[in-house]
mmCIF file with all atom_site columns, C-alpha atoms in Angstrom:
data_model
loop_
_atom_site.group_PDB
_atom_site.id
_atom_site.type_symbol
_atom_site.label_atom_id
_atom_site.label_alt_id
_atom_site.label_comp_id
_atom_site.label_asym_id
_atom_site.label_entity_id
_atom_site.label_seq_id
_atom_site.pdbx_PDB_ins_code
_atom_site.Cartn_x
_atom_site.Cartn_y
_atom_site.Cartn_z
_atom_site.occupancy
_atom_site.B_iso_or_equiv
_atom_site.pdbx_formal_charge
_atom_site.auth_seq_id
_atom_site.auth_comp_id
_atom_site.auth_asym_id
_atom_site.auth_atom_id
_atom_site.pdbx_PDB_model_num
ATOM 1   C CA . PRO W 1 1   ? -0.181 -0.040 -0.027 1.00 0.00 ? 205 PRO W CA 1
ATOM 2   C CA . GLU W 1 2   ? 0.759  3.458  -0.767 1.00 0.00 ? 206 GLU W CA 1
ATOM 3   C CA . LEU W 1 3   ? 0.903  5.885  2.588  1.00 0.00 ? 207 LEU W CA 1
ATOM 4   C CA . SER W 1 4   ? 0.436  9.644  3.338  1.00 0.00 ? 208 SER W CA 1
ATOM 5   C CA . VAL W 1 5   ? -0.962 12.439 4.929  1.00 0.00 ? 209 VAL W CA 1
ATOM 6   C CA . ALA W 1 6   ? -1.876 15.992 4.566  1.00 0.00 ? 210 ALA W CA 1
ATOM 7   C CA . ASN W 1 7   ? -1.287 19.835 5.535  1.00 0.00 ? 211 ASN W CA 1
ATOM 8   C CA . VAL W 1 8   ? -3.255 20.354 8.195  1.00 0.00 ? 212 VAL W CA 1
ATOM 9   C CA . THR W 1 9   ? -4.323 23.903 9.730  1.00 0.00 ? 213 THR W CA 1
ATOM 10  C CA . VAL W 1 10  ? -5.740 24.552 13.752 1.00 0.00 ? 214 VAL W CA 1
ATOM 11  C CA . SER W 1 11  ? -5.831 27.557 16.307 1.00 0.00 ? 215 SER W CA 1
ATOM 12  C CA . GLU W 1 12  ? -4.003 27.728 18.743 1.00 0.00 ? 216 GLU W CA 1
ATOM 13  C CA . SER W 1 13  ? -7.114 27.056 21.255 1.00 0.00 ? 217 SER W CA 1
ATOM 14  C CA . THR W 1 14  ? -7.703 23.709 19.978 1.00 0.00 ? 218 THR W CA 1
ATOM 15  C CA . SER W 1 15  ? -6.385 21.270 22.483 1.00 0.00 ? 219 SER W CA 1
ATOM 16  C CA . LYS W 1 16  ? -4.803 18.730 19.115 1.00 0.00 ? 220 LYS W CA 1
ATOM 17  C CA . ALA W 1 17  ? -3.509 17.957 16.092 1.00 0.00 ? 221 ALA W CA 1
ATOM 18  C CA . VAL W 1 18  ? -4.649 15.237 14.104 1.00 0.00 ? 222 VAL W CA 1
ATOM 19  C CA . VAL W 1 19  ? -2.880 14.406 11.169 1.00 0.00 ? 223 VAL W CA 1
ATOM 20  C CA . THR W 1 20  ? -4.498 11.337 9.091  1.00 0.00 ? 224 THR W CA 1
ATOM 21  C CA . VAL W 1 21  ? -2.134 8.800  7.405  1.00 0.00 ? 225 VAL W CA 1
ATOM 22  C CA . SER W 1 22  ? -3.925 7.365  4.556  1.00 0.00 ? 226 SER W CA 1
ATOM 23  C CA . VAL W 1 23  ? -3.665 3.710  2.847  1.00 0.00 ? 227 VAL W CA 1
ATOM 24  C CA . ALA W 1 24  ? -4.571 3.659  -0.917 1.00 0.00 ? 228 ALA W CA 1
ATOM 25  C CA . GLY W 1 25  ? -3.539 0.350  -2.032 1.00 0.00 ? 229 GLY W CA 1
ATOM 26  C CA . ASP W 1 26  ? -4.176 -2.949 -1.525 1.00 0.00 ? 230 ASP W CA 1
ATOM 27  C CA . ASN W 1 27  ? -2.547 -4.314 1.813  1.00 0.00 ? 231 ASN W CA 1
ATOM 28  C CA . GLY W 1 28  ? -1.342 -7.618 1.181  1.00 0.00 ? 232 GLY W CA 1
ATOM 29  C CA . ASP W 1 29  ? 0.823  -7.901 4.612  1.00 0.00 ? 233 ASP W CA 1
ATOM 30  C CA . LYS W 1 30  ? 2.195  -6.000 7.460  1.00 0.00 ? 234 LYS W CA 1
ATOM 31  C CA . ALA W 1 31  ? 2.501  -2.545 7.144  1.00 0.00 ? 235 ALA W CA 1
ATOM 32  C CA . ALA W 1 32  ? 4.026  -0.151 9.402  1.00 0.00 ? 236 ALA W CA 1
ATOM 33  C CA . VAL W 1 33  ? 5.964  3.265  9.544  1.00 0.00 ? 237 VAL W CA 1
ATOM 34  C CA . ASP W 1 34  ? 7.387  5.770  11.614 1.00 0.00 ? 238 ASP W CA 1
ATOM 35  C CA . TYR W 1 35  ? 6.839  9.167  12.583 1.00 0.00 ? 239 TYR W CA 1
ATOM 36  C CA . ASP W 1 36  ? 8.328  12.544 14.075 1.00 0.00 ? 240 ASP W CA 1
ATOM 37  C CA . VAL W 1 37  ? 7.255  15.848 14.592 1.00 0.00 ? 241 VAL W CA 1
ATOM 38  C CA . THR W 1 38  ? 10.071 18.513 12.885 1.00 0.00 ? 242 THR W CA 1
ATOM 39  C CA . ALA W 1 39  ? 10.009 22.154 13.786 1.00 0.00 ? 243 ALA W CA 1
ATOM 40  C CA . GLY W 1 40  ? 8.696  25.487 11.623 1.00 0.00 ? 244 GLY W CA 1
ATOM 41  C CA . THR W 1 41  ? 8.066  28.479 12.866 1.00 0.00 ? 245 THR W CA 1
ATOM 42  C CA . GLY W 1 42  ? 6.556  26.923 15.431 1.00 0.00 ? 246 GLY W CA 1
ATOM 43  C CA . LYS W 1 43  ? 8.441  25.329 18.642 1.00 0.00 ? 247 LYS W CA 1
ATOM 44  C CA . ASP W 1 44  ? 8.342  22.227 20.851 1.00 0.00 ? 248 ASP W CA 1
ATOM 45  C CA . GLY W 1 45  ? 7.471  22.918 24.083 1.00 0.00 ? 249 GLY W CA 1
ATOM 46  C CA . VAL W 1 46  ? 6.181  26.438 23.249 1.00 0.00 ? 250 VAL W CA 1
ATOM 47  C CA . ASP W 1 47  ? 3.550  26.060 20.388 1.00 0.00 ? 251 ASP W CA 1
ATOM 48  C CA . TYR W 1 48  ? 3.115  22.131 20.453 1.00 0.00 ? 252 TYR W CA 1
ATOM 49  C CA . THR W 1 49  ? 4.299  19.184 21.725 1.00 0.00 ? 253 THR W CA 1
ATOM 50  C CA . ALA W 1 50  ? 6.912  17.092 19.997 1.00 0.00 ? 254 ALA W CA 1
ATOM 51  C CA . VAL W 1 51  ? 5.454  13.324 19.279 1.00 0.00 ? 255 VAL W CA 1
ATOM 52  C CA . SER W 1 52  ? 6.897  10.326 17.547 1.00 0.00 ? 256 SER W CA 1
ATOM 53  C CA . GLY W 1 53  ? 6.738  6.654  16.709 1.00 0.00 ? 257 GLY W CA 1
ATOM 54  C CA . THR W 1 54  ? 5.377  3.578  14.618 1.00 0.00 ? 258 THR W CA 1
ATOM 55  C CA . LEU W 1 55  ? 2.145  3.025  12.904 1.00 0.00 ? 259 LEU W CA 1
ATOM 56  C CA . THR W 1 56  ? 0.995  -0.662 12.026 1.00 0.00 ? 260 THR W CA 1
ATOM 57  C CA . TRP W 1 57  ? -1.351 -2.234 10.157 1.00 0.00 ? 261 TRP W CA 1
ATOM 58  C CA . ASP W 1 58  ? -2.869 -5.623 9.797  1.00 0.00 ? 262 ASP W CA 1
ATOM 59  C CA . LYS W 1 59  ? -2.194 -7.500 6.551  1.00 0.00 ? 263 LYS W CA 1
ATOM 60  C CA . GLY W 1 60  ? -5.831 -6.353 4.855  1.00 0.00 ? 264 GLY W CA 1
ATOM 61  C CA . ASP W 1 61  ? -6.491 -2.990 7.072  1.00 0.00 ? 265 ASP W CA 1
ATOM 62  C CA . THR W 1 62  ? -6.418 -0.188 4.799  1.00 0.00 ? 266 THR W CA 1
ATOM 63  C CA . ASP W 1 63  ? -8.693 1.961  7.640  1.00 0.00 ? 267 ASP W CA 1
ATOM 64  C CA . PRO W 1 64  ? -6.121 4.986  7.994  1.00 0.00 ? 268 PRO W CA 1
ATOM 65  C CA . GLN W 1 65  ? -4.644 6.354  10.988 1.00 0.00 ? 269 GLN W CA 1
ATOM 66  C CA . GLU W 1 66  ? -4.228 9.925  13.192 1.00 0.00 ? 270 GLU W CA 1
ATOM 67  C CA . ILE W 1 67  ? -1.045 10.959 14.692 1.00 0.00 ? 271 ILE W CA 1
ATOM 68  C CA . GLU W 1 68  ? -2.531 13.386 17.728 1.00 0.00 ? 272 GLU W CA 1
ATOM 69  C CA . ILE W 1 69  ? -0.404 16.403 18.543 1.00 0.00 ? 273 ILE W CA 1
ATOM 70  C CA . PRO W 1 70  ? -0.803 18.747 21.600 1.00 0.00 ? 274 PRO W CA 1
ATOM 71  C CA . ILE W 1 71  ? -1.189 22.096 20.807 1.00 0.00 ? 275 ILE W CA 1
ATOM 72  C CA . LEU W 1 72  ? -0.022 24.675 23.522 1.00 0.00 ? 276 LEU W CA 1
ATOM 73  C CA . ASN W 1 73  ? -2.230 27.517 23.870 1.00 0.00 ? 277 ASN W CA 1
ATOM 74  C CA . ASN W 1 74  ? -0.529 31.134 25.462 1.00 0.00 ? 278 ASN W CA 1
ATOM 75  C CA . GLU W 1 75  ? -1.921 34.872 25.542 1.00 0.00 ? 279 GLU W CA 1
ATOM 76  C CA . ARG W 1 76  ? 0.620  36.311 23.076 1.00 0.00 ? 280 ARG W CA 1
ATOM 77  C CA . ASP W 1 77  ? -0.463 37.687 20.225 1.00 0.00 ? 281 ASP W CA 1
ATOM 78  C CA . GLU W 1 78  ? 1.508  36.424 17.735 1.00 0.00 ? 282 GLU W CA 1
ATOM 79  C CA . PRO W 1 79  ? 1.834  34.952 13.588 1.00 0.00 ? 283 PRO W CA 1
ATOM 80  C CA . ASP W 1 80  ? 0.608  31.954 13.113 1.00 0.00 ? 284 ASP W CA 1
ATOM 81  C CA . ARG W 1 81  ? 3.729  29.092 13.212 1.00 0.00 ? 285 ARG W CA 1
ATOM 82  C CA . THR W 1 82  ? 4.311  25.723 11.431 1.00 0.00 ? 286 THR W CA 1
ATOM 83  C CA . PHE W 1 83  ? 5.308  21.952 11.987 1.00 0.00 ? 287 PHE W CA 1
ATOM 84  C CA . SER W 1 84  ? 5.793  19.561 10.509 1.00 0.00 ? 288 SER W CA 1
ATOM 85  C CA . VAL W 1 85  ? 5.035  15.731 10.429 1.00 0.00 ? 289 VAL W CA 1
ATOM 86  C CA . VAL W 1 86  ? 6.840  13.406 8.792  1.00 0.00 ? 290 VAL W CA 1
ATOM 87  C CA . LEU W 1 87  ? 6.472  9.995  7.458  1.00 0.00 ? 291 LEU W CA 1
ATOM 88  C CA . SER W 1 88  ? 10.022 7.818  7.369  1.00 0.00 ? 292 SER W CA 1
ATOM 89  C CA . ASP W 1 89  ? 11.325 3.803  7.098  1.00 0.00 ? 293 ASP W CA 1
ATOM 90  C CA . PRO W 1 90  ? 7.681  2.201  6.095  1.00 0.00 ? 294 PRO W CA 1
ATOM 91  C CA . GLN W 1 91  ? 7.581  -1.724 6.079  1.00 0.00 ? 295 GLN W CA 1
ATOM 92  C CA . LYS W 1 92  ? 5.348  -3.497 3.418  1.00 0.00 ? 296 LYS W CA 1
ATOM 93  C CA . ALA W 1 93  ? 4.424  -0.018 2.130  1.00 0.00 ? 297 ALA W CA 1
ATOM 94  C CA . THR W 1 94  ? 5.612  2.715  0.190  1.00 0.00 ? 298 THR W CA 1
ATOM 95  C CA . LEU W 1 95  ? 5.541  6.387  0.625  1.00 0.00 ? 299 LEU W CA 1
ATOM 96  C CA . GLY W 1 96  ? 3.154  8.888  -1.044 1.00 0.00 ? 300 GLY W CA 1
ATOM 97  C CA . VAL W 1 97  ? 3.255  12.145 0.238  1.00 0.00 ? 301 VAL W CA 1
ATOM 98  C CA . SER W 1 98  ? 5.460  12.063 3.256  1.00 0.00 ? 302 SER W CA 1
ATOM 99  C CA . THR W 1 99  ? 5.759  15.566 5.133  1.00 0.00 ? 303 THR W CA 1
ATOM 100 C CA . ALA W 1 100 ? 2.700  17.163 6.256  1.00 0.00 ? 304 ALA W CA 1
ATOM 101 C CA . ILE W 1 101 ? 2.992  21.124 7.574  1.00 0.00 ? 305 ILE W CA 1
ATOM 102 C CA . VAL W 1 102 ? 0.563  21.933 10.291 1.00 0.00 ? 306 VAL W CA 1
ATOM 103 C CA . THR W 1 103 ? -0.095 25.632 10.567 1.00 0.00 ? 307 THR W CA 1
ATOM 104 C CA . ILE W 1 104 ? -1.280 26.747 14.644 1.00 0.00 ? 308 ILE W CA 1
ATOM 105 C CA . THR W 1 105 ? -3.118 29.914 13.310 1.00 0.00 ? 309 THR W CA 1
ATOM 106 C CA . ASP W 1 106 ? -3.208 32.616 16.377 1.00 0.00 ? 310 ASP W CA 1
ATOM 107 C CA . ASP W 1 107 ? -6.046 33.720 17.901 1.00 0.00 ? 311 ASP W CA 1
ATOM 108 C CA . ASP W 1 108 ? -5.274 36.035 20.522 1.00 0.00 ? 312 ASP W CA 1
ATOM 109 C CA . ASP W 1 109 ? -5.925 40.255 20.317 1.00 0.00 ? 313 ASP W CA 1
ATOM 110 C CA . PRO W 1 110 ? -2.770 42.407 18.961 1.00 0.00 ? 314 PRO W CA 1
ATOM 111 C CA . PRO W 1 111 ? -1.638 44.505 22.148 1.00 0.00 ? 315 PRO W CA 1
ATOM 112 C CA . THR W 1 112 ? -3.715 47.991 22.056 1.00 0.00 ? 316 THR W CA 1
ATOM 113 C CA . LEU W 1 113 ? -1.584 51.415 23.535 1.00 0.00 ? 317 LEU W CA 1
ATOM 114 C CA . THR W 1 114 ? -3.457 54.022 25.592 1.00 0.00 ? 318 THR W CA 1
ATOM 115 C CA . VAL W 1 115 ? -2.831 57.389 26.477 1.00 0.00 ? 319 VAL W CA 1
ATOM 116 C CA . SER W 1 116 ? -4.697 59.440 29.312 1.00 0.00 ? 320 SER W CA 1
ATOM 117 C CA . ASN W 1 117 ? -5.961 63.254 28.495 1.00 0.00 ? 321 ASN W CA 1
ATOM 118 C CA . LEU W 1 118 ? -3.460 65.201 30.764 1.00 0.00 ? 322 LEU W CA 1
ATOM 119 C CA . SER W 1 119 ? -3.637 69.276 31.847 1.00 0.00 ? 323 SER W CA 1
ATOM 120 C CA . VAL W 1 120 ? -1.201 70.973 33.011 1.00 0.00 ? 324 VAL W CA 1
ATOM 121 C CA . LEU W 1 121 ? -0.483 74.182 33.929 1.00 0.00 ? 325 LEU W CA 1
ATOM 122 C CA . GLU W 1 122 ? 0.846  76.960 31.957 1.00 0.00 ? 326 GLU W CA 1
ATOM 123 C CA . SER W 1 123 ? 3.163  77.612 35.208 1.00 0.00 ? 327 SER W CA 1
ATOM 124 C CA . VAL W 1 124 ? 4.593  74.311 35.383 1.00 0.00 ? 328 VAL W CA 1
ATOM 125 C CA . THR W 1 125 ? 8.316  73.764 36.260 1.00 0.00 ? 329 THR W CA 1
ATOM 126 C CA . GLY W 1 126 ? 10.825 73.557 34.219 1.00 0.00 ? 330 GLY W CA 1
ATOM 127 C CA . GLY W 1 127 ? 8.383  73.661 31.183 1.00 0.00 ? 331 GLY W CA 1
ATOM 128 C CA . ARG W 1 128 ? 7.857  70.515 30.527 1.00 0.00 ? 332 ARG W CA 1
ATOM 129 C CA . THR W 1 129 ? 5.294  67.367 31.484 1.00 0.00 ? 333 THR W CA 1
ATOM 130 C CA . THR W 1 130 ? 5.205  63.623 30.348 1.00 0.00 ? 334 THR W CA 1
ATOM 131 C CA . ILE W 1 131 ? 2.371  61.995 29.229 1.00 0.00 ? 335 ILE W CA 1
ATOM 132 C CA . SER W 1 132 ? 2.353  58.034 29.658 1.00 0.00 ? 336 SER W CA 1
ATOM 133 C CA . VAL W 1 133 ? 1.517  56.195 27.227 1.00 0.00 ? 337 VAL W CA 1
ATOM 134 C CA . VAL W 1 134 ? 0.782  52.320 28.243 1.00 0.00 ? 338 VAL W CA 1
ATOM 135 C CA . MET W 1 135 ? 0.765  48.768 25.897 1.00 0.00 ? 339 MET W CA 1
ATOM 136 C CA . LYS W 1 136 ? -1.726 46.047 27.383 1.00 0.00 ? 340 LYS W CA 1
ATOM 137 C CA . GLY W 1 137 ? -1.099 42.228 26.378 1.00 0.00 ? 341 GLY W CA 1
ATOM 138 C CA . SER W 1 138 ? 2.103  41.124 24.527 1.00 0.00 ? 342 SER W CA 1
ATOM 139 C CA . SER W 1 139 ? 3.368  40.579 21.030 1.00 0.00 ? 343 SER W CA 1
ATOM 140 C CA . SER W 1 140 ? 6.183  38.220 19.887 1.00 0.00 ? 344 SER W CA 1
ATOM 141 C CA . GLN W 1 141 ? 6.872  40.676 17.957 1.00 0.00 ? 345 GLN W CA 1
ATOM 142 C CA . GLU W 1 142 ? 7.967  44.253 17.995 1.00 0.00 ? 346 GLU W CA 1
ATOM 143 C CA . VAL W 1 143 ? 5.780  47.055 19.045 1.00 0.00 ? 347 VAL W CA 1
ATOM 144 C CA . SER W 1 144 ? 5.816  50.663 17.463 1.00 0.00 ? 348 SER W CA 1
ATOM 145 C CA . VAL W 1 145 ? 3.341  54.047 17.430 1.00 0.00 ? 349 VAL W CA 1
ATOM 146 C CA . ASN W 1 146 ? 4.114  57.111 15.915 1.00 0.00 ? 350 ASN W CA 1
ATOM 147 C CA . TYR W 1 147 ? 3.027  60.349 18.181 1.00 0.00 ? 351 TYR W CA 1
ATOM 148 C CA . ALA W 1 148 ? 2.695  64.174 17.536 1.00 0.00 ? 352 ALA W CA 1
ATOM 149 C CA . THR W 1 149 ? 1.121  67.067 19.550 1.00 0.00 ? 353 THR W CA 1
ATOM 150 C CA . ALA W 1 150 ? -1.865 68.827 17.269 1.00 0.00 ? 354 ALA W CA 1
ATOM 151 C CA . ASN W 1 151 ? -3.571 71.700 18.332 1.00 0.00 ? 355 ASN W CA 1
ATOM 152 C CA . GLY W 1 152 ? -6.273 72.056 20.359 1.00 0.00 ? 356 GLY W CA 1
ATOM 153 C CA . THR W 1 153 ? -6.855 75.402 22.445 1.00 0.00 ? 357 THR W CA 1
ATOM 154 C CA . ALA W 1 154 ? -3.485 75.336 23.061 1.00 0.00 ? 358 ALA W CA 1
ATOM 155 C CA . VAL W 1 155 ? -1.654 76.704 19.859 1.00 0.00 ? 359 VAL W CA 1
ATOM 156 C CA . ALA W 1 156 ? 2.230  74.656 19.033 1.00 0.00 ? 360 ALA W CA 1
ATOM 157 C CA . GLY W 1 157 ? 4.602  77.505 19.361 1.00 0.00 ? 361 GLY W CA 1
ATOM 158 C CA . GLN W 1 158 ? 2.391  80.255 21.458 1.00 0.00 ? 362 GLN W CA 1
ATOM 159 C CA . ASP W 1 159 ? 1.265  77.561 23.803 1.00 0.00 ? 363 ASP W CA 1
ATOM 160 C CA . TYR W 1 160 ? 4.028  74.978 23.671 1.00 0.00 ? 364 TYR W CA 1
ATOM 161 C CA . ASN W 1 161 ? 6.665  73.393 21.489 1.00 0.00 ? 365 ASN W CA 1
ATOM 162 C CA . ALA W 1 162 ? 5.519  71.118 18.779 1.00 0.00 ? 366 ALA W CA 1
ATOM 163 C CA . ALA W 1 163 ? 6.887  66.942 19.562 1.00 0.00 ? 367 ALA W CA 1
ATOM 164 C CA . SER W 1 164 ? 6.267  63.836 17.597 1.00 0.00 ? 368 SER W CA 1
ATOM 165 C CA . GLY W 1 165 ? 8.516  60.911 17.254 1.00 0.00 ? 369 GLY W CA 1
ATOM 166 C CA . ALA W 1 166 ? 8.314  56.723 18.130 1.00 0.00 ? 370 ALA W CA 1
ATOM 167 C CA . LEU W 1 167 ? 7.924  54.990 21.119 1.00 0.00 ? 371 LEU W CA 1
ATOM 168 C CA . THR W 1 168 ? 8.524  50.960 20.802 1.00 0.00 ? 372 THR W CA 1
ATOM 169 C CA . TRP W 1 169 ? 7.783  47.982 23.179 1.00 0.00 ? 373 TRP W CA 1
ATOM 170 C CA . PRO W 1 170 ? 10.452 45.063 22.345 1.00 0.00 ? 374 PRO W CA 1
ATOM 171 C CA . ALA W 1 171 ? 8.565  41.398 21.942 1.00 0.00 ? 375 ALA W CA 1
ATOM 172 C CA . GLY W 1 172 ? 7.454  40.179 24.672 1.00 0.00 ? 376 GLY W CA 1
ATOM 173 C CA . GLN W 1 173 ? 6.973  43.262 26.534 1.00 0.00 ? 377 GLN W CA 1
ATOM 174 C CA . THR W 1 174 ? 4.371  44.688 28.193 1.00 0.00 ? 378 THR W CA 1
ATOM 175 C CA . GLY W 1 175 ? 3.191  48.482 30.342 1.00 0.00 ? 379 GLY W CA 1
#
């Protein structure tokens, strides 16, 4: 018989990914195949738990079998991640499609940035004030935002000095 796998996509909140090993053709003898999980952009112990083993089919059995890979959920916004399930060392069988790419789709919201309104007396000592921007949540990627002052009842050049720039939080940082 010919043994094959197909690509699978799962949400990170799913407890497991299931890769089905299909059998095509007659199985005239006891067939077997080894399987292993290899990292892609996903990491073992962070995004999934790697498994390995051997699947066997008795003579005449052509029912598909499943490989279950535990998926690990987290609360961090991140890109989709991948890993592979690879079939190898077929016994009394041949390999068709021997590699399945498993894609874990992220289901976490991106972090949010908040800034509070601020009132300042014109006689502030030193002529400066600080406005805090707070990030709620976490991301596996760098987060940045551009800022610029804008006139309201106060006018740049008369009541304050215009300012602009960018703020950046490194990957994994919150606050």
